[in-house]
Amino acid sequence: TQLLEQSPQFLSIQEGENLTVYCNSSSVFSSLQWYRQEPGEGPVLLVTVVTGGEVKKLKRLTFQFGDARKDSSLHITAAQPGDTGLYLCAGAKIPSGNTPLVFGKGTRLSVIA
Amino acid sequence: EPEVTQTPSHQVTQMGQEVILRCVPISNHLYFYWYRQILGQKVEFLVSFYNNEISEKSEIFDDQFSVERPDGSNFTLKIRSTKLEDSAMYFCASSARTGQETQYFGPGTRLLVL
């Protein structure tokens, strides 16, 4: 069974601070997707990383896929209260259009003004 | 921007009743999925669907579950005889062509079985 472990589970920081959350596995994934989920809503895609070592930036968010494609990180610079939410990573096992995603439990981020 | 839509947003039903959850995937997408999320737990894969047939299903997707694409736009999940433990958020997702693994999720249907 492929598992994705996310850490930390909870994170509470002050506005303006930087933070990094992690998504780790012992298994290799074809790609990893990061989503953000608000309470009672569906996951909203932030980014997909495909190539080992790949780095993608989305404004103040920087996503990195590990060289071995077993782990990923999300770094937020100068966090704002609007960044508050549940951040989920999800891995695709094989490079196919209909591969199931394996989800982590998420990191719940709270940014305090 | 195209998005996945789901109806209803909330459904309350009695144990043993049948429910049908509906989804309209993004229009040019070819692959469709159902996932569920029990309150406080992680998102779990149920089933994937391509070319009018099931591609893969998880252990959760037993004989009480079925999926259908009745026309060119809708994708449905039917639970024949609901159980208390079926209470969860159900998410539909879709993705584009082969090799495009990015899945786009709908807002979900919250199912409560009493």
PDB file of C-alpha atoms in Angstrom:
ATOM      1  CA  THR A   1       0.000   0.000   0.000  1.00  0.00           C
ATOM      2  CA  GLN A   2       1.392   3.357  -0.983  1.00  0.00           C
ATOM      3  CA  LEU A   3       1.169   5.936   1.787  1.00  0.00           C
ATOM      4  CA  LEU A   4       1.861   9.632   1.848  1.00  0.00           C
ATOM      5  CA  GLU A   5       2.802  11.101   5.195  1.00  0.00           C
ATOM      6  CA  GLN A   6       2.359  14.828   5.645  1.00  0.00           C
ATOM      7  CA  SER A   7       4.029  16.873   8.345  1.00  0.00           C
ATOM      8  CA  PRO A   8       3.379  18.738  10.406  1.00  0.00           C
ATOM      9  CA  GLN A   9      -0.243  17.820  10.906  1.00  0.00           C
ATOM     10  CA  PHE A  10      -1.027  21.265  12.336  1.00  0.00           C
ATOM     11  CA  LEU A  11       0.854  24.535  12.011  1.00  0.00           C
ATOM     12  CA  SER A  12      -0.014  27.893  13.501  1.00  0.00           C
ATOM     13  CA  ILE A  13       2.163  30.873  12.627  1.00  0.00           C
ATOM     14  CA  GLN A  14       2.129  34.646  12.657  1.00  0.00           C
ATOM     15  CA  GLU A  15       1.504  36.672   9.535  1.00  0.00           C
ATOM     16  CA  GLY A  16       4.741  37.373   7.704  1.00  0.00           C
ATOM     17  CA  GLU A  17       6.539  34.206   8.778  1.00  0.00           C
ATOM     18  CA  ASN A  18       7.870  31.586   6.386  1.00  0.00           C
ATOM     19  CA  LEU A  19       6.945  27.922   6.603  1.00  0.00           C
ATOM     20  CA  THR A  20       7.567  24.588   4.946  1.00  0.00           C
ATOM     21  CA  VAL A  21       5.312  21.550   4.946  1.00  0.00           C
ATOM     22  CA  TYR A  22       6.378  18.114   3.851  1.00  0.00           C
ATOM     23  CA  CYS A  23       4.929  15.154   2.012  1.00  0.00           C
ATOM     24  CA  ASN A  24       6.923  11.928   2.279  1.00  0.00           C
ATOM     25  CA  SER A  25       6.627   8.359   1.098  1.00  0.00           C
ATOM     26  CA  SER A  26       8.712   5.228   0.791  1.00  0.00           C
ATOM     27  CA  SER A  27       7.193   4.704  -2.647  1.00  0.00           C
ATOM     28  CA  VAL A  28       7.959   6.350  -5.967  1.00  0.00           C
ATOM     29  CA  PHE A  29       5.204   8.394  -7.559  1.00  0.00           C
ATOM     30  CA  SER A  30       4.848   9.386 -11.186  1.00  0.00           C
ATOM     31  CA  SER A  31       3.711  12.825 -10.078  1.00  0.00           C
ATOM     32  CA  LEU A  32       2.540  14.680  -7.012  1.00  0.00           C
ATOM     33  CA  GLN A  33      -0.261  17.154  -6.849  1.00  0.00           C
ATOM     34  CA  TRP A  34      -0.812  19.738  -4.127  1.00  0.00           C
ATOM     35  CA  TYR A  35      -4.319  20.831  -3.283  1.00  0.00           C
ATOM     36  CA  ARG A  36      -5.837  23.245  -0.821  1.00  0.00           C
ATOM     37  CA  GLN A  37      -9.141  22.352   0.794  1.00  0.00           C
ATOM     38  CA  GLU A  38     -11.500  24.600   2.718  1.00  0.00           C
ATOM     39  CA  PRO A  39     -13.996  23.099   5.204  1.00  0.00           C
ATOM     40  CA  GLY A  40     -16.940  21.510   3.414  1.00  0.00           C
ATOM     41  CA  GLU A  41     -15.465  22.051  -0.036  1.00  0.00           C
ATOM     42  CA  GLY A  42     -13.551  20.052  -2.610  1.00  0.00           C
ATOM     43  CA  PRO A  43      -9.764  20.054  -3.038  1.00  0.00           C
ATOM     44  CA  VAL A  44      -8.602  22.910  -5.247  1.00  0.00           C
ATOM     45  CA  LEU A  45      -5.516  22.208  -7.342  1.00  0.00           C
ATOM     46  CA  LEU A  46      -2.444  24.302  -6.638  1.00  0.00           C
ATOM     47  CA  VAL A  47       0.230  22.558  -8.690  1.00  0.00           C
ATOM     48  CA  THR A  48       1.374  19.282 -10.241  1.00  0.00           C
ATOM     49  CA  VAL A  49       5.042  18.298 -10.116  1.00  0.00           C
ATOM     50  CA  VAL A  50       6.216  15.570 -12.444  1.00  0.00           C
ATOM     51  CA  THR A  51       9.993  15.561 -12.833  1.00  0.00           C
ATOM     52  CA  GLY A  52      12.363  14.562 -10.022  1.00  0.00           C
ATOM     53  CA  GLY A  53      13.993  17.689  -8.604  1.00  0.00           C
ATOM     54  CA  GLU A  54      11.395  19.947 -10.206  1.00  0.00           C
ATOM     55  CA  VAL A  55      10.670  23.282  -8.540  1.00  0.00           C
ATOM     56  CA  LYS A  56       7.517  25.251  -9.300  1.00  0.00           C
ATOM     57  CA  LYS A  57       6.544  28.645  -7.980  1.00  0.00           C
ATOM     58  CA  LEU A  58       3.068  30.044  -7.547  1.00  0.00           C
ATOM     59  CA  LYS A  59       3.405  33.588  -6.206  1.00  0.00           C
ATOM     60  CA  ARG A  60       4.620  33.107  -2.609  1.00  0.00           C
ATOM     61  CA  LEU A  61       4.333  29.322  -2.764  1.00  0.00           C
ATOM     62  CA  THR A  62       7.286  27.176  -3.858  1.00  0.00           C
ATOM     63  CA  PHE A  63       6.782  23.475  -4.542  1.00  0.00           C
ATOM     64  CA  GLN A  64       9.596  20.974  -4.901  1.00  0.00           C
ATOM     65  CA  PHE A  65       9.517  17.342  -6.001  1.00  0.00           C
ATOM     66  CA  GLY A  66      12.293  15.182  -4.573  1.00  0.00           C
ATOM     67  CA  ASP A  67      14.967  13.817  -6.879  1.00  0.00           C
ATOM     68  CA  ALA A  68      13.778  10.258  -6.268  1.00  0.00           C
ATOM     69  CA  ARG A  69      10.112  11.268  -6.689  1.00  0.00           C
ATOM     70  CA  LYS A  70       9.250   9.970  -3.228  1.00  0.00           C
ATOM     71  CA  ASP A  71       8.743  13.267  -1.458  1.00  0.00           C
ATOM     72  CA  SER A  72       7.701  16.846  -1.959  1.00  0.00           C
ATOM     73  CA  SER A  73       7.655  20.095  -0.046  1.00  0.00           C
ATOM     74  CA  LEU A  74       5.635  23.276  -0.058  1.00  0.00           C
ATOM     75  CA  HIS A  75       7.294  26.463   1.142  1.00  0.00           C
ATOM     76  CA  ILE A  76       5.260  29.600   1.789  1.00  0.00           C
ATOM     77  CA  THR A  77       7.057  32.918   2.064  1.00  0.00           C
ATOM     78  CA  ALA A  78       5.611  35.731   4.155  1.00  0.00           C
ATOM     79  CA  ALA A  79       2.447  33.872   5.051  1.00  0.00           C
ATOM     80  CA  GLN A  80      -0.830  35.789   5.070  1.00  0.00           C
ATOM     81  CA  PRO A  81      -4.138  35.038   6.823  1.00  0.00           C
ATOM     82  CA  GLY A  82      -5.578  34.152   3.410  1.00  0.00           C
ATOM     83  CA  ASP A  83      -3.165  31.198   3.275  1.00  0.00           C
ATOM     84  CA  THR A  84      -5.074  29.544   6.121  1.00  0.00           C
ATOM     85  CA  GLY A  85      -6.443  26.160   5.091  1.00  0.00           C
ATOM     86  CA  LEU A  86      -5.792  22.446   4.712  1.00  0.00           C
ATOM     87  CA  TYR A  87      -2.951  21.598   2.320  1.00  0.00           C
ATOM     88  CA  LEU A  88      -3.108  18.147   0.784  1.00  0.00           C
ATOM     89  CA  CYS A  89      -0.572  16.270  -1.268  1.00  0.00           C
ATOM     90  CA  ALA A  90      -1.709  13.483  -3.578  1.00  0.00           C
ATOM     91  CA  GLY A  91       0.427  11.084  -5.587  1.00  0.00           C
ATOM     92  CA  ALA A  92      -0.260   9.362  -8.878  1.00  0.00           C
ATOM     93  CA  LYS A  93       1.195   5.873  -9.041  1.00  0.00           C
ATOM     94  CA  ILE A  94       1.702   5.619 -12.788  1.00  0.00           C
ATOM     95  CA  PRO A  95       1.806   8.098 -15.671  1.00  0.00           C
ATOM     96  CA  SER A  96      -1.679   7.365 -16.929  1.00  0.00           C
ATOM     97  CA  GLY A  97      -4.778   9.434 -17.415  1.00  0.00           C
ATOM     98  CA  ASN A  98      -6.855   7.260 -15.119  1.00  0.00           C
ATOM     99  CA  THR A  99      -4.555   6.470 -12.241  1.00  0.00           C
ATOM    100  CA  PRO A 100      -6.058   6.834  -8.766  1.00  0.00           C
ATOM    101  CA  LEU A 101      -4.573   9.472  -6.504  1.00  0.00           C
ATOM    102  CA  VAL A 102      -3.262   8.530  -3.074  1.00  0.00           C
ATOM    103  CA  PHE A 103      -3.830  11.345  -0.616  1.00  0.00           C
ATOM    104  CA  GLY A 104      -2.018  12.366   2.535  1.00  0.00           C
ATOM    105  CA  LYS A 105      -3.956  13.436   5.619  1.00  0.00           C
ATOM    106  CA  GLY A 106      -2.965  17.042   5.082  1.00  0.00           C
ATOM    107  CA  THR A 107      -1.369  19.894   6.978  1.00  0.00           C
ATOM    108  CA  ARG A 108      -3.796  22.323   8.563  1.00  0.00           C
ATOM    109  CA  LEU A 109      -2.267  25.785   8.449  1.00  0.00           C
ATOM    110  CA  SER A 110      -3.467  28.722  10.486  1.00  0.00           C
ATOM    111  CA  VAL A 111      -1.945  32.131   9.833  1.00  0.00           C
ATOM    112  CA  ILE A 112      -2.700  34.651  12.552  1.00  0.00           C
ATOM    113  CA  ALA A 113      -2.832  38.337  11.731  1.00  0.00           C
TER     114      ALA A 113
ATOM    115  CA  GLU B   1     -12.539  28.651 -16.162  1.00  0.00           C
ATOM    116  CA  PRO B   2     -14.089  25.185 -16.638  1.00  0.00           C
ATOM    117  CA  GLU B   3     -14.932  23.352 -13.452  1.00  0.00           C
ATOM    118  CA  VAL B   4     -16.435  20.135 -12.185  1.00  0.00           C
ATOM    119  CA  THR B   5     -19.922  20.539 -10.745  1.00  0.00           C
ATOM    120  CA  GLN B   6     -21.812  18.227  -8.414  1.00  0.00           C
ATOM    121  CA  THR B   7     -25.409  17.921  -7.263  1.00  0.00           C
ATOM    122  CA  PRO B   8     -26.876  17.870  -4.737  1.00  0.00           C
ATOM    123  CA  SER B   9     -24.571  19.703  -2.368  1.00  0.00           C
ATOM    124  CA  HIS B  10     -26.183  17.916   0.579  1.00  0.00           C
ATOM    125  CA  GLN B  11     -28.222  14.711   0.782  1.00  0.00           C
ATOM    126  CA  VAL B  12     -29.849  13.214   3.860  1.00  0.00           C
ATOM    127  CA  THR B  13     -31.238   9.699   3.539  1.00  0.00           C
ATOM    128  CA  GLN B  14     -32.456   6.810   5.636  1.00  0.00           C
ATOM    129  CA  MET B  15     -30.376   3.674   5.997  1.00  0.00           C
ATOM    130  CA  GLY B  16     -31.259   1.175   3.273  1.00  0.00           C
ATOM    131  CA  GLN B  17     -32.368   3.799   0.768  1.00  0.00           C
ATOM    132  CA  GLU B  18     -30.804   4.291  -2.641  1.00  0.00           C
ATOM    133  CA  VAL B  19     -29.017   7.533  -3.467  1.00  0.00           C
ATOM    134  CA  ILE B  20     -27.665   8.878  -6.727  1.00  0.00           C
ATOM    135  CA  LEU B  21     -24.960  11.495  -6.688  1.00  0.00           C
ATOM    136  CA  ARG B  22     -24.468  13.491  -9.851  1.00  0.00           C
ATOM    137  CA  CYS B  23     -21.437  15.103 -11.430  1.00  0.00           C
ATOM    138  CA  VAL B  24     -20.743  17.077 -14.567  1.00  0.00           C
ATOM    139  CA  PRO B  25     -17.036  16.717 -15.374  1.00  0.00           C
ATOM    140  CA  ILE B  26     -15.038  19.293 -17.304  1.00  0.00           C
ATOM    141  CA  SER B  27     -16.324  19.083 -20.871  1.00  0.00           C
ATOM    142  CA  ASN B  28     -13.241  17.909 -22.768  1.00  0.00           C
ATOM    143  CA  HIS B  29     -12.019  15.516 -20.099  1.00  0.00           C
ATOM    144  CA  LEU B  30     -12.002  11.779 -20.711  1.00  0.00           C
ATOM    145  CA  TYR B  31     -11.288  10.252 -17.295  1.00  0.00           C
ATOM    146  CA  PHE B  32     -13.672  10.407 -14.378  1.00  0.00           C
ATOM    147  CA  TYR B  33     -13.327   9.475 -10.726  1.00  0.00           C
ATOM    148  CA  TRP B  34     -15.196   9.271  -7.488  1.00  0.00           C
ATOM    149  CA  TYR B  35     -13.508   9.765  -4.133  1.00  0.00           C
ATOM    150  CA  ARG B  36     -14.921  10.009  -0.649  1.00  0.00           C
ATOM    151  CA  GLN B  37     -13.803  11.699   2.542  1.00  0.00           C
ATOM    152  CA  ILE B  38     -15.200  10.613   5.878  1.00  0.00           C
ATOM    153  CA  LEU B  39     -15.241  13.483   8.355  1.00  0.00           C
ATOM    154  CA  GLY B  40     -11.761  14.100   9.727  1.00  0.00           C
ATOM    155  CA  GLN B  41     -10.125  11.483   7.514  1.00  0.00           C
ATOM    156  CA  LYS B  42      -8.193  11.565   4.276  1.00  0.00           C
ATOM    157  CA  VAL B  43      -9.601  11.527   0.778  1.00  0.00           C
ATOM    158  CA  GLU B  44      -9.988   7.950  -0.465  1.00  0.00           C
ATOM    159  CA  PHE B  45     -10.263   6.675  -4.029  1.00  0.00           C
ATOM    160  CA  LEU B  46     -13.431   4.798  -4.960  1.00  0.00           C
ATOM    161  CA  VAL B  47     -13.478   4.255  -8.720  1.00  0.00           C
ATOM    162  CA  SER B  48     -12.134   5.485 -12.039  1.00  0.00           C
ATOM    163  CA  PHE B  49     -14.041   5.418 -15.316  1.00  0.00           C
ATOM    164  CA  TYR B  50     -12.932   5.705 -18.923  1.00  0.00           C
ATOM    165  CA  ASN B  51     -14.504   4.922 -22.251  1.00  0.00           C
ATOM    166  CA  ASN B  52     -17.796   3.918 -20.626  1.00  0.00           C
ATOM    167  CA  GLU B  53     -16.342   1.349 -18.317  1.00  0.00           C
ATOM    168  CA  ILE B  54     -14.709   1.087 -14.911  1.00  0.00           C
ATOM    169  CA  SER B  55     -10.919   1.238 -15.136  1.00  0.00           C
ATOM    170  CA  GLU B  56     -10.077   0.606 -11.510  1.00  0.00           C
ATOM    171  CA  LYS B  57     -11.920   0.365  -8.213  1.00  0.00           C
ATOM    172  CA  SER B  58     -10.924   0.215  -4.581  1.00  0.00           C
ATOM    173  CA  GLU B  59     -12.009  -2.230  -1.882  1.00  0.00           C
ATOM    174  CA  ILE B  60     -14.551   0.340  -0.720  1.00  0.00           C
ATOM    175  CA  PHE B  61     -16.371   0.146  -4.062  1.00  0.00           C
ATOM    176  CA  ASP B  62     -18.353  -3.025  -3.403  1.00  0.00           C
ATOM    177  CA  ASP B  63     -21.526  -4.375  -5.029  1.00  0.00           C
ATOM    178  CA  GLN B  64     -23.605  -1.643  -3.405  1.00  0.00           C
ATOM    179  CA  PHE B  65     -21.894   0.966  -5.564  1.00  0.00           C
ATOM    180  CA  SER B  66     -22.236   1.567  -9.274  1.00  0.00           C
ATOM    181  CA  VAL B  67     -21.269   4.309 -11.710  1.00  0.00           C
ATOM    182  CA  GLU B  68     -22.764   5.386 -14.964  1.00  0.00           C
ATOM    183  CA  ARG B  69     -22.320   7.971 -17.667  1.00  0.00           C
ATOM    184  CA  PRO B  70     -25.912   8.159 -18.889  1.00  0.00           C
ATOM    185  CA  ASP B  71     -25.280  10.868 -21.467  1.00  0.00           C
ATOM    186  CA  GLY B  72     -22.466  13.004 -22.825  1.00  0.00           C
ATOM    187  CA  SER B  73     -22.175  15.213 -19.794  1.00  0.00           C
ATOM    188  CA  ASN B  74     -23.275  13.534 -16.564  1.00  0.00           C
ATOM    189  CA  PHE B  75     -21.399  10.997 -14.443  1.00  0.00           C
ATOM    190  CA  THR B  76     -23.279   9.391 -11.564  1.00  0.00           C
ATOM    191  CA  LEU B  77     -22.504   7.367  -8.459  1.00  0.00           C
ATOM    192  CA  LYS B  78     -25.297   5.171  -7.123  1.00  0.00           C
ATOM    193  CA  ILE B  79     -25.357   3.597  -3.699  1.00  0.00           C
ATOM    194  CA  ARG B  80     -28.056   0.931  -3.756  1.00  0.00           C
ATOM    195  CA  SER B  81     -28.713   0.413  -0.068  1.00  0.00           C
ATOM    196  CA  THR B  82     -27.020   3.012   2.072  1.00  0.00           C
ATOM    197  CA  LYS B  83     -25.375   2.179   5.378  1.00  0.00           C
ATOM    198  CA  LEU B  84     -24.544   4.481   8.263  1.00  0.00           C
ATOM    199  CA  GLU B  85     -20.860   4.222   7.396  1.00  0.00           C
ATOM    200  CA  ASP B  86     -21.509   5.609   3.913  1.00  0.00           C
ATOM    201  CA  SER B  87     -21.902   9.048   5.477  1.00  0.00           C
ATOM    202  CA  ALA B  88     -19.121  11.147   3.973  1.00  0.00           C
ATOM    203  CA  MET B  89     -18.260  13.846   1.461  1.00  0.00           C
ATOM    204  CA  TYR B  90     -18.237  12.391  -2.038  1.00  0.00           C
ATOM    205  CA  PHE B  91     -16.050  14.114  -4.603  1.00  0.00           C
ATOM    206  CA  CYS B  92     -16.136  13.716  -8.351  1.00  0.00           C
ATOM    207  CA  ALA B  93     -12.970  14.469 -10.313  1.00  0.00           C
ATOM    208  CA  SER B  94     -11.948  14.489 -13.943  1.00  0.00           C
ATOM    209  CA  SER B  95      -8.726  14.574 -15.911  1.00  0.00           C
ATOM    210  CA  ALA B  96      -7.828  15.110 -19.524  1.00  0.00           C
ATOM    211  CA  ARG B  97      -5.906  12.884 -21.896  1.00  0.00           C
ATOM    212  CA  THR B  98      -3.554   9.983 -21.230  1.00  0.00           C
ATOM    213  CA  GLY B  99      -0.383  11.137 -19.517  1.00  0.00           C
ATOM    214  CA  GLN B 100      -2.167  14.085 -17.929  1.00  0.00           C
ATOM    215  CA  GLU B 101      -2.456  13.002 -14.329  1.00  0.00           C
ATOM    216  CA  THR B 102      -3.804  16.234 -12.909  1.00  0.00           C
ATOM    217  CA  GLN B 103      -7.274  15.687 -11.526  1.00  0.00           C
ATOM    218  CA  TYR B 104      -9.740  18.491 -10.950  1.00  0.00           C
ATOM    219  CA  PHE B 105     -12.230  18.047  -8.159  1.00  0.00           C
ATOM    220  CA  GLY B 106     -15.803  19.145  -7.750  1.00  0.00           C
ATOM    221  CA  PRO B 107     -17.167  20.834  -4.618  1.00  0.00           C
ATOM    222  CA  GLY B 108     -18.539  17.558  -3.247  1.00  0.00           C
ATOM    223  CA  THR B 109     -21.828  16.132  -2.031  1.00  0.00           C
ATOM    224  CA  ARG B 110     -22.215  15.741   1.707  1.00  0.00           C
ATOM    225  CA  LEU B 111     -24.147  12.509   2.299  1.00  0.00           C
ATOM    226  CA  LEU B 112     -25.654  11.831   5.693  1.00  0.00           C
ATOM    227  CA  VAL B 113     -27.214   8.422   6.307  1.00  0.00           C
ATOM    228  CA  LEU B 114     -29.524   8.233   9.320  1.00  0.00           C
TER     229      LEU B 114
END
